[in-house]
Coordinates of C-alpha atoms in Angstrom, one line a residue:
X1 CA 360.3 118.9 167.1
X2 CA 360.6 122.5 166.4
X3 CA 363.7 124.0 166.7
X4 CA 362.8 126.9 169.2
X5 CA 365.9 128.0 170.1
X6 CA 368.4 129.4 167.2
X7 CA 372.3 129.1 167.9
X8 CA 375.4 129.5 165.7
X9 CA 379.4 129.4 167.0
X10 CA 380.0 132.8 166.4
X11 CA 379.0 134.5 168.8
X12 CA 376.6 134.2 172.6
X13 CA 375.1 137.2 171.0
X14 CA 373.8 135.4 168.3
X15 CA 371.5 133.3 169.0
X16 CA 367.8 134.0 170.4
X17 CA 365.1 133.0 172.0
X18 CA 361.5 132.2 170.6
X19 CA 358.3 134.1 171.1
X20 CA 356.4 130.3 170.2
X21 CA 358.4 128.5 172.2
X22 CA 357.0 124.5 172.0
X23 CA 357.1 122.4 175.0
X24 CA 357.4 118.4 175.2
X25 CA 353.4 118.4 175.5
X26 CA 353.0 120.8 172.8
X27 CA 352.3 124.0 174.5
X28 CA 353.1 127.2 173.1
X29 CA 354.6 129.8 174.9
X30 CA 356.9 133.1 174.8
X31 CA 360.2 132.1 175.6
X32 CA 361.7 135.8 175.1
X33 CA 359.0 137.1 178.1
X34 CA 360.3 137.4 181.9
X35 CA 356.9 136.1 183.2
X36 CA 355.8 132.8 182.1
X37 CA 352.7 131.6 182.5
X38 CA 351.1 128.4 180.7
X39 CA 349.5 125.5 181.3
X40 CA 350.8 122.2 180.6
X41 CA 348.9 118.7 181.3
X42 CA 348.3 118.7 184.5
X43 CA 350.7 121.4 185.9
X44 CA 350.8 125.3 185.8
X45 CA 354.0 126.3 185.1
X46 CA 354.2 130.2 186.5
X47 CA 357.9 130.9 186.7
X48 CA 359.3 134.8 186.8
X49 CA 362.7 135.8 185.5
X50 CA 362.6 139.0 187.5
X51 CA 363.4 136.9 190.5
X52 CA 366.7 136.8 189.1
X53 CA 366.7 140.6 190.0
X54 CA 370.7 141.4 189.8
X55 CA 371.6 139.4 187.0
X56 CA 372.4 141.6 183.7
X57 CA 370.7 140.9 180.7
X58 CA 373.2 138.5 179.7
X59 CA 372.9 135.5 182.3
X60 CA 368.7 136.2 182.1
X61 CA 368.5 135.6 178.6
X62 CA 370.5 132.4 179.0
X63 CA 368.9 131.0 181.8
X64 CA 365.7 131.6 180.0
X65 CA 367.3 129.6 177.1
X66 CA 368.5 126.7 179.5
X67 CA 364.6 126.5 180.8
X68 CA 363.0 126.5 177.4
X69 CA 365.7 123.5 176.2
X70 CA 364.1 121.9 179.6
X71 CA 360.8 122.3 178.4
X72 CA 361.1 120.9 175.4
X73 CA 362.3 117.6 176.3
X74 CA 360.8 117.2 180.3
X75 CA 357.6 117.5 182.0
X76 CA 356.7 121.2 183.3
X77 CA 357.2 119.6 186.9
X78 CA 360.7 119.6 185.9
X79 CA 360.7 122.6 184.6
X80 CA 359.2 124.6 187.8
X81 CA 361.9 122.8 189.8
X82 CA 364.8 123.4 187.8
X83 CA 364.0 127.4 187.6
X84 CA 363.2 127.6 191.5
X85 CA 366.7 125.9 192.3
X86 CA 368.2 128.3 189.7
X87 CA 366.4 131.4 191.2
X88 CA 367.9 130.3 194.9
X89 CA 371.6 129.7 193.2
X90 CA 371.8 133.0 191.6
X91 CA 370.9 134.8 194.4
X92 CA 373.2 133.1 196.5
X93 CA 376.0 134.3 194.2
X94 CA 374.9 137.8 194.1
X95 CA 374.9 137.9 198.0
X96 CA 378.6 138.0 197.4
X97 CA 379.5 140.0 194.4
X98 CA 377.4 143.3 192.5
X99 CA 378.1 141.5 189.2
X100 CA 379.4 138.1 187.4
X101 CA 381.1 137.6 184.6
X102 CA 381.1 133.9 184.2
X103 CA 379.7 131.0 187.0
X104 CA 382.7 129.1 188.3
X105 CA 383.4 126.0 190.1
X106 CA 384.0 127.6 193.3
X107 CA 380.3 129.1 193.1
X108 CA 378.8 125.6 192.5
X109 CA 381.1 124.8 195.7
X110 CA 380.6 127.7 198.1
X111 CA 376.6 127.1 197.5
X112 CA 377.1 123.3 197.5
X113 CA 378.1 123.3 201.1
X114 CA 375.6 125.9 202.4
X115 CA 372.9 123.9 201.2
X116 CA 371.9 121.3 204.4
X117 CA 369.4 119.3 200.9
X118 CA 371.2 117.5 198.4
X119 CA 368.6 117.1 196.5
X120 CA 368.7 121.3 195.9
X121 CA 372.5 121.1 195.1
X122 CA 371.8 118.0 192.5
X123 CA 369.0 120.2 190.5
X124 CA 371.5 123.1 190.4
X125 CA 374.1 121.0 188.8
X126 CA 371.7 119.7 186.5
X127 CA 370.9 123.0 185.5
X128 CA 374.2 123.9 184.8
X129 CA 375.4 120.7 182.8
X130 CA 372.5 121.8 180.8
X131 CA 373.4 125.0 180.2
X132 CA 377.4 123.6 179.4
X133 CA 375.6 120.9 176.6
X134 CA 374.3 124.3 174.9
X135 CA 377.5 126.3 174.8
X136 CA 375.8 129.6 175.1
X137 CA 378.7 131.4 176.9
X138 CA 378.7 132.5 180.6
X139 CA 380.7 129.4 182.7
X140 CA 384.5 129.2 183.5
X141 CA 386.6 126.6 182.4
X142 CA 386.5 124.7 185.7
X143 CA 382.7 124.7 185.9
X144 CA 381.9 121.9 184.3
X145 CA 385.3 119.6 185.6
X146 CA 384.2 120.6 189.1
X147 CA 380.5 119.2 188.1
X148 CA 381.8 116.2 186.8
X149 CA 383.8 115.3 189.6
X150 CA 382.2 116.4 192.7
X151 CA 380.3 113.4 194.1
X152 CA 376.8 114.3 195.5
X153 CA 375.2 111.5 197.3
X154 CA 371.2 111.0 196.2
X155 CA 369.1 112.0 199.2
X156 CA 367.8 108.7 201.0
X157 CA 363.9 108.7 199.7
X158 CA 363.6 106.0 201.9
X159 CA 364.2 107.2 205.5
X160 CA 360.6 108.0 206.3
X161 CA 359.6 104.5 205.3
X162 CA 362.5 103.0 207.1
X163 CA 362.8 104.5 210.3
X164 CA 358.5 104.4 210.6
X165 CA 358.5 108.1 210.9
X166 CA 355.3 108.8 212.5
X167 CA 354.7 112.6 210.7
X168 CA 355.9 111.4 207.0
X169 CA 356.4 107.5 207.2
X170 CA 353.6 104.9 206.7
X171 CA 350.9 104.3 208.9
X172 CA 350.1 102.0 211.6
X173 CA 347.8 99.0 211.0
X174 CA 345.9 100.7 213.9
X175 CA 346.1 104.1 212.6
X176 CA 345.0 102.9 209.4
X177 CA 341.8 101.5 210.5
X178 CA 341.4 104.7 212.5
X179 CA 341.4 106.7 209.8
X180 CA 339.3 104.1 207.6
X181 CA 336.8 104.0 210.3
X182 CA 336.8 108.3 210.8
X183 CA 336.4 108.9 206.9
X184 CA 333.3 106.2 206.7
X185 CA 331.7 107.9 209.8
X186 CA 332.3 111.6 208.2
X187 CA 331.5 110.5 205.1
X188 CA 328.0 109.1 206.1
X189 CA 326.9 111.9 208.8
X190 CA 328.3 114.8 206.1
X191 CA 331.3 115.8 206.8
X192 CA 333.1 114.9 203.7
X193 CA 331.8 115.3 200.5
X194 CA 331.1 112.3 198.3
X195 CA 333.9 113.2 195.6
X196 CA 336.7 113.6 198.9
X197 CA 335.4 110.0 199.6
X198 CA 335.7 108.4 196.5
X199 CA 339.1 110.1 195.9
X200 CA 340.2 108.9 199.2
X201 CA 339.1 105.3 198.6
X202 CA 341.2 105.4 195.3
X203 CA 344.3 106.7 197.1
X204 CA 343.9 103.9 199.8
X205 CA 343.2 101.1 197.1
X206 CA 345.8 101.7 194.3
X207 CA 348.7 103.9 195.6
X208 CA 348.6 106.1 193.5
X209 CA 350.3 109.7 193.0
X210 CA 348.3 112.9 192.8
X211 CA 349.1 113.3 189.7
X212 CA 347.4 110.5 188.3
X213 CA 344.5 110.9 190.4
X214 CA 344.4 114.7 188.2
X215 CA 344.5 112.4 185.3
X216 CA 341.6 109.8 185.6
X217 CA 338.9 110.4 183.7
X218 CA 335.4 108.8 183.8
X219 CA 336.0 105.8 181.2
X220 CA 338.9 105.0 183.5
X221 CA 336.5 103.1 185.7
X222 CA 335.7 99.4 184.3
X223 CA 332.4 97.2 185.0
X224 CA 332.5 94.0 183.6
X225 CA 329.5 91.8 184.8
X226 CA 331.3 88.4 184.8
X227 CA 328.0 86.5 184.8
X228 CA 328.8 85.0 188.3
X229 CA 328.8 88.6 189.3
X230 CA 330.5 92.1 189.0
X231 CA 333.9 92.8 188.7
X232 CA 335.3 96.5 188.7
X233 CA 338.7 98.2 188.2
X234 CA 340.4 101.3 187.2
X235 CA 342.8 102.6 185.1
X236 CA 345.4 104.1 186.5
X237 CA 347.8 106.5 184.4
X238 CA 351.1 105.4 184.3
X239 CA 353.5 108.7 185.6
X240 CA 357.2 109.6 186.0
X241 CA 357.8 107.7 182.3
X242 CA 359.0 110.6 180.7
X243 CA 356.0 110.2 178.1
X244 CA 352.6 112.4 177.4
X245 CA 350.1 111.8 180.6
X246 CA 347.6 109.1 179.4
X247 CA 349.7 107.1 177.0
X248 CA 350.4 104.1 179.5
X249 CA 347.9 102.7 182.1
X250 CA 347.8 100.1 184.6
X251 CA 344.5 98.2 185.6
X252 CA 344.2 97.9 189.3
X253 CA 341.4 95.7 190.8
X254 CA 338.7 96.9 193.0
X255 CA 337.2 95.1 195.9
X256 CA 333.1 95.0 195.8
X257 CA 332.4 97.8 198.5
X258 CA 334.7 100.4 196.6
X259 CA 333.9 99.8 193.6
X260 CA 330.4 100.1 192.9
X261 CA 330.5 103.1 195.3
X262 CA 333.4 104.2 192.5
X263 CA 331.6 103.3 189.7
X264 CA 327.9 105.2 190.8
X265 CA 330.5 108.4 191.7
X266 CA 331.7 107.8 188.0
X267 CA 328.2 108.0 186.6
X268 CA 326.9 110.8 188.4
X269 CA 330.0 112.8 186.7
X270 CA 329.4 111.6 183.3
X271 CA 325.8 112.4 183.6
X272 CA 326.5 116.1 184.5
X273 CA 329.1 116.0 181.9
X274 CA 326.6 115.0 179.8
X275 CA 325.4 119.1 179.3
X276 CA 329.0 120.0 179.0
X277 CA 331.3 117.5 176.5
X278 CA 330.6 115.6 173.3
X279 CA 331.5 112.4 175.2
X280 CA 331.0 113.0 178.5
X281 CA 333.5 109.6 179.3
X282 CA 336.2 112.2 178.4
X283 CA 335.3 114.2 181.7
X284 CA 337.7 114.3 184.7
X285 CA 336.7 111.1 187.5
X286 CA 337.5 114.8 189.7
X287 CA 336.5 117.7 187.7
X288 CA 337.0 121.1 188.6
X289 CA 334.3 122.6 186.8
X290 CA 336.2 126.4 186.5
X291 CA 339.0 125.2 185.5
X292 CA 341.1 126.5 182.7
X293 CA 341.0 124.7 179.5
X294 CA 344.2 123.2 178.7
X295 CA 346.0 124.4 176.0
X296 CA 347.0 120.4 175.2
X297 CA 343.7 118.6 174.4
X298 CA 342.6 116.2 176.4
X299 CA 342.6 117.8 180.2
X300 CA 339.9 120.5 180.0
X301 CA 338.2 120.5 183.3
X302 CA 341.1 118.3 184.8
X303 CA 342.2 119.8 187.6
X304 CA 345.2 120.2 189.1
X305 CA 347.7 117.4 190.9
X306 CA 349.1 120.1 193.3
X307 CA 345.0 121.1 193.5
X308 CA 344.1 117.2 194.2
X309 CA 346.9 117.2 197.0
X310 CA 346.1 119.9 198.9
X311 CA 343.1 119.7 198.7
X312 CA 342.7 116.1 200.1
X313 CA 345.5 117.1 202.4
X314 CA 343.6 120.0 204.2
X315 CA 340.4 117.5 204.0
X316 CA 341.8 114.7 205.8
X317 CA 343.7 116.9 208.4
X318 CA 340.0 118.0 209.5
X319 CA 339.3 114.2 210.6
X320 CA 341.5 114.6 213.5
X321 CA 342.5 111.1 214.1
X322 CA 344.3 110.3 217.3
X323 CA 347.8 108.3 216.6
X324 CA 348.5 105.9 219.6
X325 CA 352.0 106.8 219.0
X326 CA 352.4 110.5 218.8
X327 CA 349.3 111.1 221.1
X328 CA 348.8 113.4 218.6
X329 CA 346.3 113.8 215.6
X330 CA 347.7 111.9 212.3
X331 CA 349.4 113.9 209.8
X332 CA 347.1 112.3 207.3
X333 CA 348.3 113.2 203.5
X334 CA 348.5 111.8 200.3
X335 CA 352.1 110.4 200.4
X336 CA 351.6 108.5 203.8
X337 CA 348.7 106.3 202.4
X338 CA 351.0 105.6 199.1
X339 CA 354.1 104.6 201.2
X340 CA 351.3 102.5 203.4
X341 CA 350.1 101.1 200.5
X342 CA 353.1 99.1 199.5
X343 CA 354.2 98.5 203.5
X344 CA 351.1 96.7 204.0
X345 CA 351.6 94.9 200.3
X346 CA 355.4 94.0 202.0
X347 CA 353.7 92.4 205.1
X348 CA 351.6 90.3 203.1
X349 CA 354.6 88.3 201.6
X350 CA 354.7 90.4 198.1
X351 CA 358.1 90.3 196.5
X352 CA 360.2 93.2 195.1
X353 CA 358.8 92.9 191.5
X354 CA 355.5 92.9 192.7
X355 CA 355.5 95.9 194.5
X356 CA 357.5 98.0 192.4
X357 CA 355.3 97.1 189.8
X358 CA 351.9 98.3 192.3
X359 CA 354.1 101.4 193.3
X360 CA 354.4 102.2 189.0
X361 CA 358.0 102.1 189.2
X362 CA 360.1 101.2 185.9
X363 CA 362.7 99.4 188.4
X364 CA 362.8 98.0 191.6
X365 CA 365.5 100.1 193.4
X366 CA 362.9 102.2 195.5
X367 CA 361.1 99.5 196.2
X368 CA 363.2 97.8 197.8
X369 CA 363.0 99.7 201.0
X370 CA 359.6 98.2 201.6
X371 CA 361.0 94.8 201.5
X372 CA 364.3 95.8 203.6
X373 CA 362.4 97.3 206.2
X374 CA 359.5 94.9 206.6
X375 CA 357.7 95.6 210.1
X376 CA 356.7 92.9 212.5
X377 CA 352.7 93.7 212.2
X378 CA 352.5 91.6 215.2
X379 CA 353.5 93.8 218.3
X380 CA 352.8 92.9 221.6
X381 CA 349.5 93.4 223.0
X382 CA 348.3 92.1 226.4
X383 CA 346.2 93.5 229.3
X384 CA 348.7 96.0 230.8
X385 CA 349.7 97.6 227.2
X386 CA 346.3 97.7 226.1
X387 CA 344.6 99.6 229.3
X388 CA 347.7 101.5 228.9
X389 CA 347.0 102.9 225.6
X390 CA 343.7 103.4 225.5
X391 CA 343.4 106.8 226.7
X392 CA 346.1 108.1 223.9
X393 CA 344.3 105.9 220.8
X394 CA 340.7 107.4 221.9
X395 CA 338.9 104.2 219.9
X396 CA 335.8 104.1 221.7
X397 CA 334.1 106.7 220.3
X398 CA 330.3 105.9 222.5
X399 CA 329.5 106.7 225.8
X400 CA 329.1 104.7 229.2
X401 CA 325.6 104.6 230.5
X402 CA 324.7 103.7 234.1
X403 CA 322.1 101.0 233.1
X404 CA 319.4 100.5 230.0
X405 CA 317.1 102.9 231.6
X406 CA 319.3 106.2 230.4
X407 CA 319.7 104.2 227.1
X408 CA 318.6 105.6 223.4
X409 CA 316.2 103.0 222.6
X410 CA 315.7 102.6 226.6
X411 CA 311.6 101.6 225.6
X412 CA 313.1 98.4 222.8
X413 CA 314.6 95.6 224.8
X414 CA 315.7 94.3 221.0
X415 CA 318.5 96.8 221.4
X416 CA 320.5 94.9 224.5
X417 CA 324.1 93.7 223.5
X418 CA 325.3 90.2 224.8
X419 CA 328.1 88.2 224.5
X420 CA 327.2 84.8 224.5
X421 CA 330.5 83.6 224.9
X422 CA 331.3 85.2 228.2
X423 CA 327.3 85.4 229.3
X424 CA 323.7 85.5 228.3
X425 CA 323.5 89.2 230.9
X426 CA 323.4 91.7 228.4
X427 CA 326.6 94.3 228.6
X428 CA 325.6 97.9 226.5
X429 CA 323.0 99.3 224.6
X430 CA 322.6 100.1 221.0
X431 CA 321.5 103.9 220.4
X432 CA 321.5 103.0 216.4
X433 CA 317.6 103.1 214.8
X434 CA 318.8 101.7 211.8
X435 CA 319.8 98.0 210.5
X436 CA 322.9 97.1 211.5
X437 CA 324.7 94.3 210.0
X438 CA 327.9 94.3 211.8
X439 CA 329.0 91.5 214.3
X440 CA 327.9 92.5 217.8
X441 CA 329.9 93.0 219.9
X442 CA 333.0 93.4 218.7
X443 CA 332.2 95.7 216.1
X444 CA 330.3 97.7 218.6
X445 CA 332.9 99.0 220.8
X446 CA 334.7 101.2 217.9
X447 CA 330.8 102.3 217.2
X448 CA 329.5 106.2 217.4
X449 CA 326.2 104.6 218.6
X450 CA 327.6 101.9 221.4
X451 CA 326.1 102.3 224.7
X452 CA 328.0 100.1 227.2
X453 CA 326.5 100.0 230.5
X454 CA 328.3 100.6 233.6
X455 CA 327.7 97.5 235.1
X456 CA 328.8 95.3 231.9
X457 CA 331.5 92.8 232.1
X458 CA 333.6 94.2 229.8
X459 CA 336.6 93.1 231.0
X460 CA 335.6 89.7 230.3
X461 CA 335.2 90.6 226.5
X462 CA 339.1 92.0 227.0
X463 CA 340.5 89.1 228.6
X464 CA 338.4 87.0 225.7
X465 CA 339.9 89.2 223.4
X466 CA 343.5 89.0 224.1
X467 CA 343.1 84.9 224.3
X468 CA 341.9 84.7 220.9
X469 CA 344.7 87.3 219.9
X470 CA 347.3 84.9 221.4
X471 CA 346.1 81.7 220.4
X472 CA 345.7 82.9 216.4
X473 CA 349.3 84.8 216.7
X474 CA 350.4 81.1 217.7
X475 CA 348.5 78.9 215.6
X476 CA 347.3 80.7 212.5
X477 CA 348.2 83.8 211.1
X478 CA 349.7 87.4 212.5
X479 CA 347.5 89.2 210.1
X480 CA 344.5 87.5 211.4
X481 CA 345.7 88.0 215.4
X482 CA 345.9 92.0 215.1
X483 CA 343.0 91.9 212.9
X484 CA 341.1 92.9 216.3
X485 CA 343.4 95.6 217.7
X486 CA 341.6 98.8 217.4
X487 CA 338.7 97.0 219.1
X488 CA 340.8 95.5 221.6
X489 CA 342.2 98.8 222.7
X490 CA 338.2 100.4 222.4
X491 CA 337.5 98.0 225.2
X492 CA 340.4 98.9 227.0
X493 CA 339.1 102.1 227.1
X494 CA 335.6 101.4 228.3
X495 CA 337.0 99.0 230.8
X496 CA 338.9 102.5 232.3
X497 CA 336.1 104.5 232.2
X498 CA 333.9 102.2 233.6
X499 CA 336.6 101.6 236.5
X500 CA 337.1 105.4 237.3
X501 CA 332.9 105.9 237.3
X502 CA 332.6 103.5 239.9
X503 CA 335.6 104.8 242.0
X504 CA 333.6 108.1 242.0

């Protein structure tokens, strides 16, 4: 590796910083400038030394030389971290004093305990051991003893997961298939644009980060016709491994449904890639067309990971899914289907190795969480809680119709719902003109199109409901029982509004 930064013992004077400063990915930039501004991979890396406004030349110049050392050995997400926690330490220091002559151990302490994050006070001392492993001048004696010796407990990545948060933890089964159910229904009338779906439908399926959704490209996505039939998958870059992005994958399966609608999203961008790259496989699985070219080879028209996250982020927030616990619509983000990811791989019996090795972890301390804090999937549902929380979880999305005559399709008696296991009377009405091939009628009640008439016994269908729930949570399986909850609490609801219409 190039030796970017020149030191001798002589003096701190001595040494200086590089106008071709090299970084781990092989990015050149001008270490000696106060504005830096690169790309590297998948990151931008935009960090300004003129934040560090009262510092003399001195402490700039070796802070810059502390952040190019980082950049030469760790990602540029580490390096945009490590300057912003600098940047906030610095200024906390000059808060209290015109000038400096040397950082001390009581600095490191004062700022230490005004910090209410220790995950801010464990970047700063990072920053500072580095700076001590260079010995370019500038720290007291008792710096780097106090550093050594002051314990600084690891903030607790697990809370969210473990106390179920419902802003930042995983989701509910039942606000899971919420969300499942409002990005199909978007997706098909509009609303959400074919490459937000597909991304979407990756996140849910593998788990995986942002940043190795930037990184996918189109040859990522495998067909392999098995002769019985298809099988797909995708290659999911490995991240966090201290190695260049794309040298280590893991192969994640694909059920049916999402992957061929993967795999045709995955064709349409190579055949518009097709105009634009030699090998149009090389192209980005999400391409950002204006994009600046990467200055490491490889990620031109990549775009992003902070770009993915927000951007899905701000998309799903827009779906406005009611959580039945919050009352509230679901803060819906990137992270939350991740940690749900390996919550709902924990209730299905998977061990510790297993998921760590889904969630791309090299150990299995973080994922142990998951397994600590297993939740019972199989709550309590009967008559009373369901009428009771129907009005929060909204799940019928139809509307109630005094009788077939004010239906859609009022004119096609082929559109009549029955339930032949409570009655051969017909209960709603189907205002969909197209084929359908979901089972009527439970899949009906969570449907955009259901028409259930005012007369219908659908409290029959609830009590049937909550029988089967009971006898399968008994006999079979609690996966299978609460397989049914969202519809259970969709007839709920209709079995409300249908009670208050008539009480009109």
């Amino acid at each position: 590796m190039q030796d970017a930064l020149k030191n001798n013992n002589e003096s701190p004077d001595d040494w200086h910083l590089s106008s071709a400063c090299r970084t781990r990915n092989g990015v050149i930039f001008d270490a000696t400038a106060d504005l830096w501004d690169y790309r590297d991979g998948l990151t931008n890396v935009k960090i300004n030394f003129e934040k560090i406004n009262a510092a003399d030349d001195f402490f700039k110049r070796a802070l810059k030389r502390v952040m190019a050392s980082v950049a030469m050995v760790n990602g540029p997400e580490t390096v945009v971290l490590y300057f912003g926690a600098a940047a906030g330490f610095f200024y906390s220091i000059y808060q209290l004093r015109e000038r400096i002559n040397e950082i001390s151990g009581e600095d490191f302490l004062r700022y230490k305990l005004s910090q209410t994050n220790n995950r801010v006070s464990l970047t700063v001392r990072s920053v500072l051991k580095k700076w001590g492993e260079l010995n370019i001048g500038g720290l007291s004696k008792n710096l780097l003893p106090t550093l050594n010796n002051i314990r600084i407990n690891s903030p607790n990545s697990g809370v969210a997961v473990a106390t179920k948060d419902p802003l930042t933890g995983p989701f509910t089964d039942f606000e899971f298939e919420s969300i499942n159910n409002a990005l199909a229904r978007e997706y098909a009338d509009g609303g959400v644009s074919v490459t937000t779906y597909t991304m979407a439908l990756i996140f849910i399926a593998t788990g995986a980060r942002p940043v190795q959704i930037a990184a996918m490209k189109v040859k990522d996505v495998k067909v392999v016709d098995l002769g019985t039939g298809i099988d797909y998958s995708i290659d999911v870059p490995r991240a966090k491994q201290r190695r260049e992005p794309r040298s280590e994958f893991r192969n994640r399966p694909l059920i049916k449904s999402v992957g061929k609608l993967v795999s045709l999203y995955a064709e349409a961008v190579r055949s518009k890639f097709s105009k634009i790259m030699d090998d149009p496989l090389e192209a980005p699985l999400f391409p950002g067309y204006q994009c600046k070219t990467s200055a490491k080879a490889g990620f031109a028209h990549h775009r992003l990971s902070s770009s993915i996250s927000q951007t899905f982020n701000r998309i799903m927030r827009r779906l406005q899914v009611i959580s039945e616990r919050t009352g509230e619509p679901i803060n819906i983000t990137a992270i939350r289907f991740r940690r749900t990811f390996a919550t709902r791989a924990a209730q299905e019996g998977h061990g510790l190795l297993v998921i760590a090795e889904l969630l791309d972890h090299s150990s299995t301390r973080h994922a142990s969480i998951y397994i600590d804090t297993r939740p019972d999937i199989a709550e309590r549902i009967d008559k009373a809680v369901a009428l009771e929380l129907a009005p929060i979880a909204q799940a019928f999305e139809g509307k109630i119709i005094v009788g077939d005559m004010y239906a859609a399709r009022k004119e096609d008696k082929s559109s009549h719902i029955r339930d032949l296991r409570i009655s051969n009377s017909p209960l709603a009405s189907c205002g969909q003109y197209e084929y359908c091939n979901m089972c009527a009628p439970v899949a009906c009640y969570t449907c955009n199109s259901f028409e259930p008439w005012l007369d219908g016994d659908h409290e029959a269908v609830l009590d049937y409901l909550l029988k089967k729930r009971g006898v399968q949570l008994n006999e079979i399986d609690a996966r299978i029982a609460t397989v049914n909850d969202r519809t259970i609490i969709a007839v709920a609801q209709v079995v409300n509004l249908c009670r208050h219409q008539r009480s009109i």
